[in-house]
Amino acid sequence: MNYLGWFFGMHLWLIYDMNLSMKQGLSIIMPVFKEQDSILYQIDHLLNLKIPFPFEIIISDGDPDTTTINHIQKQTNYAPEIILVASEKGRGLQMNTGALRASNELLFFLHADTRIDRQHIDQMIQAFQDHGNPFFCGTFDLK
């Protein structure tokens, strides 16, 4: 697979292979640790962005007790786009665990406490369409 990754937090980074097609979909990967108080709001927010192509949300829980996963599982109607995975503790390990579980080539790493809007998704798509090099990266601060 040729991977592309976006990371929203303090900064955004991106690596893109121009052979990637938006038809292949988006995997939003969220490393979490005891995020049960806010995770349902974040999931609902992402589901309501009306992302214009297939996507999945992968919750990679680094808590040995899988507190966040257990909280999500208690909800009787969580969406089929939600994939829950247990991971060893550590953001990098959790991101890797989520990436290994991803079924799409477009990987978007998002902190559970970082809110994005449709404008961010549209900017990401525009960057993919505009950039002419096979690989590129960039950063910017979120406010």
CSV table of C-alpha atoms in Angstrom, one decimal:
chain,number,residue,atom,x,y,z
A,1,MET,CA,0.0,0.0,0.0
A,2,ASN,CA,1.1,3.6,-0.6
A,3,TYR,CA,0.2,5.5,2.5
A,4,LEU,CA,-0.7,9.1,3.0
A,5,GLY,CA,-0.9,10.5,6.5
A,6,TRP,CA,-2.3,13.7,8.0
A,7,PHE,CA,-1.8,14.4,11.7
A,8,PHE,CA,-3.8,17.1,13.5
A,9,GLY,CA,-2.7,18.2,16.9
A,10,MET,CA,-0.2,20.9,17.5
A,11,HIS,CA,0.9,20.5,13.9
A,12,LEU,CA,-0.2,18.8,10.7
A,13,TRP,CA,2.0,16.6,8.6
A,14,LEU,CA,1.4,15.0,5.4
A,15,ILE,CA,3.0,12.4,3.1
A,16,TYR,CA,1.2,11.7,-0.2
A,17,ASP,CA,1.7,9.3,-3.0
A,18,MET,CA,0.1,10.7,-6.1
A,19,ASN,CA,-1.1,7.2,-7.2
A,20,LEU,CA,-3.6,7.4,-4.3
A,21,SER,CA,-7.2,7.9,-5.3
A,22,MET,CA,-9.9,9.4,-3.1
A,23,LYS,CA,-12.1,6.5,-4.2
A,24,GLN,CA,-10.0,4.3,-1.8
A,25,GLY,CA,-11.3,6.1,1.2
A,26,LEU,CA,-10.1,7.6,4.5
A,27,SER,CA,-9.1,6.0,7.8
A,28,ILE,CA,-9.3,8.5,10.7
A,29,ILE,CA,-7.1,7.1,13.4
A,30,MET,CA,-7.4,8.4,17.0
A,31,PRO,CA,-5.0,7.2,19.6
A,32,VAL,CA,-6.8,7.5,22.9
A,33,PHE,CA,-6.2,7.0,26.6
A,34,LYS,CA,-9.0,7.4,29.1
A,35,GLU,CA,-11.0,9.6,26.7
A,36,GLN,CA,-14.4,8.3,27.8
A,37,ASP,CA,-15.7,11.7,28.8
A,38,SER,CA,-15.3,13.2,25.3
A,39,ILE,CA,-15.0,10.4,22.8
A,40,LEU,CA,-18.7,10.1,21.9
A,41,TYR,CA,-18.9,13.8,21.1
A,42,GLN,CA,-15.8,13.5,18.9
A,43,ILE,CA,-17.2,10.5,17.0
A,44,ASP,CA,-20.5,12.2,16.5
A,45,HIS,CA,-18.8,15.3,15.3
A,46,LEU,CA,-16.7,13.4,12.7
A,47,LEU,CA,-19.8,11.4,11.5
A,48,ASN,CA,-21.6,14.7,10.9
A,49,LEU,CA,-18.9,16.2,8.8
A,50,LYS,CA,-20.4,14.6,5.7
A,51,ILE,CA,-17.1,13.4,4.4
A,52,PRO,CA,-17.6,13.0,0.6
A,53,PHE,CA,-16.0,9.5,0.2
A,54,PRO,CA,-15.9,6.2,2.2
A,55,PHE,CA,-14.3,6.5,5.6
A,56,GLU,CA,-13.7,4.7,8.9
A,57,ILE,CA,-12.9,5.9,12.4
A,58,ILE,CA,-10.3,3.8,14.2
A,59,ILE,CA,-10.2,4.2,17.9
A,60,SER,CA,-6.8,2.9,19.2
A,61,ASP,CA,-7.0,2.6,23.0
A,62,GLY,CA,-3.7,2.5,24.9
A,63,ASP,CA,-5.4,1.9,28.3
A,64,PRO,CA,-4.7,-1.6,29.5
A,65,ASP,CA,-8.3,-1.6,30.9
A,66,THR,CA,-9.6,-0.3,27.5
A,67,THR,CA,-11.8,2.2,29.3
A,68,THR,CA,-12.6,4.3,26.1
A,69,ILE,CA,-13.4,1.2,24.1
A,70,ASN,CA,-15.7,-0.1,26.8
A,71,HIS,CA,-17.5,3.2,27.0
A,72,ILE,CA,-18.1,3.2,23.2
A,73,GLN,CA,-19.3,-0.5,23.3
A,74,LYS,CA,-21.9,0.4,25.9
A,75,GLN,CA,-23.6,2.5,23.3
A,76,THR,CA,-26.1,0.3,21.6
A,77,ASN,CA,-26.0,2.3,18.3
A,78,TYR,CA,-22.4,3.2,17.5
A,79,ALA,CA,-21.9,3.4,13.7
A,80,PRO,CA,-20.4,0.6,11.6
A,81,GLU,CA,-17.7,3.0,10.5
A,82,ILE,CA,-16.3,2.8,14.0
A,83,ILE,CA,-13.5,0.3,14.5
A,84,LEU,CA,-12.2,-0.3,18.1
A,85,VAL,CA,-8.7,-1.7,18.7
A,86,ALA,CA,-6.7,-2.3,21.8
A,87,SER,CA,-3.1,-1.2,21.7
A,88,GLU,CA,-0.1,-1.0,24.0
A,89,LYS,CA,0.2,2.4,25.7
A,90,GLY,CA,2.1,5.1,23.8
A,91,ARG,CA,0.9,7.5,21.1
A,92,GLY,CA,3.3,6.1,18.4
A,93,LEU,CA,2.4,2.5,19.2
A,94,GLN,CA,-1.3,3.3,19.1
A,95,MET,CA,-0.9,5.2,15.8
A,96,ASN,CA,0.9,2.2,14.3
A,97,THR,CA,-1.7,-0.3,15.7
A,98,GLY,CA,-4.5,1.9,14.2
A,99,ALA,CA,-2.6,2.1,10.8
A,100,LEU,CA,-2.2,-1.6,10.7
A,101,ARG,CA,-5.9,-2.0,11.2
A,102,ALA,CA,-6.8,0.6,8.5
A,103,SER,CA,-8.5,-0.7,5.4
A,104,ASN,CA,-7.9,2.6,3.4
A,105,GLU,CA,-4.7,4.0,2.0
A,106,LEU,CA,-5.5,7.6,3.2
A,107,LEU,CA,-4.5,7.8,6.9
A,108,PHE,CA,-5.6,10.8,9.0
A,109,PHE,CA,-4.2,10.8,12.6
A,110,LEU,CA,-6.3,12.9,14.9
A,111,HIS,CA,-6.1,13.7,18.6
A,112,ALA,CA,-9.3,12.8,20.4
A,113,ASP,CA,-9.5,16.4,21.8
A,114,THR,CA,-8.8,18.2,18.5
A,115,ARG,CA,-11.9,19.4,16.6
A,116,ILE,CA,-11.8,19.7,12.8
A,117,ASP,CA,-14.4,21.0,10.5
A,118,ARG,CA,-15.4,20.3,6.9
A,119,GLN,CA,-13.1,23.1,5.8
A,120,HIS,CA,-10.1,21.0,7.0
A,121,ILE,CA,-11.3,18.0,5.0
A,122,ASP,CA,-11.8,20.2,1.9
A,123,GLN,CA,-8.3,21.7,2.4
A,124,MET,CA,-6.9,18.2,2.6
A,125,ILE,CA,-8.6,17.1,-0.6
A,126,GLN,CA,-7.5,20.3,-2.4
A,127,ALA,CA,-3.9,19.7,-1.4
A,128,PHE,CA,-4.1,16.2,-2.8
A,129,GLN,CA,-5.4,17.5,-6.1
A,130,ASP,CA,-3.1,20.5,-6.4
A,131,HIS,CA,0.3,19.0,-5.5
A,132,GLY,CA,2.4,17.8,-8.4
A,133,ASN,CA,5.2,15.9,-6.7
A,134,PRO,CA,4.9,12.2,-5.9
A,135,PHE,CA,5.5,12.9,-2.2
A,136,PHE,CA,5.2,16.1,-0.2
A,137,CYS,CA,4.8,17.2,3.4
A,138,GLY,CA,3.8,20.3,5.3
A,139,THR,CA,2.9,21.7,8.7
A,140,PHE,CA,0.7,24.4,10.2
A,141,ASP,CA,-0.7,25.2,13.6
A,142,LEU,CA,-4.3,24.7,14.4
A,143,LYS,CA,-6.0,27.5,16.4
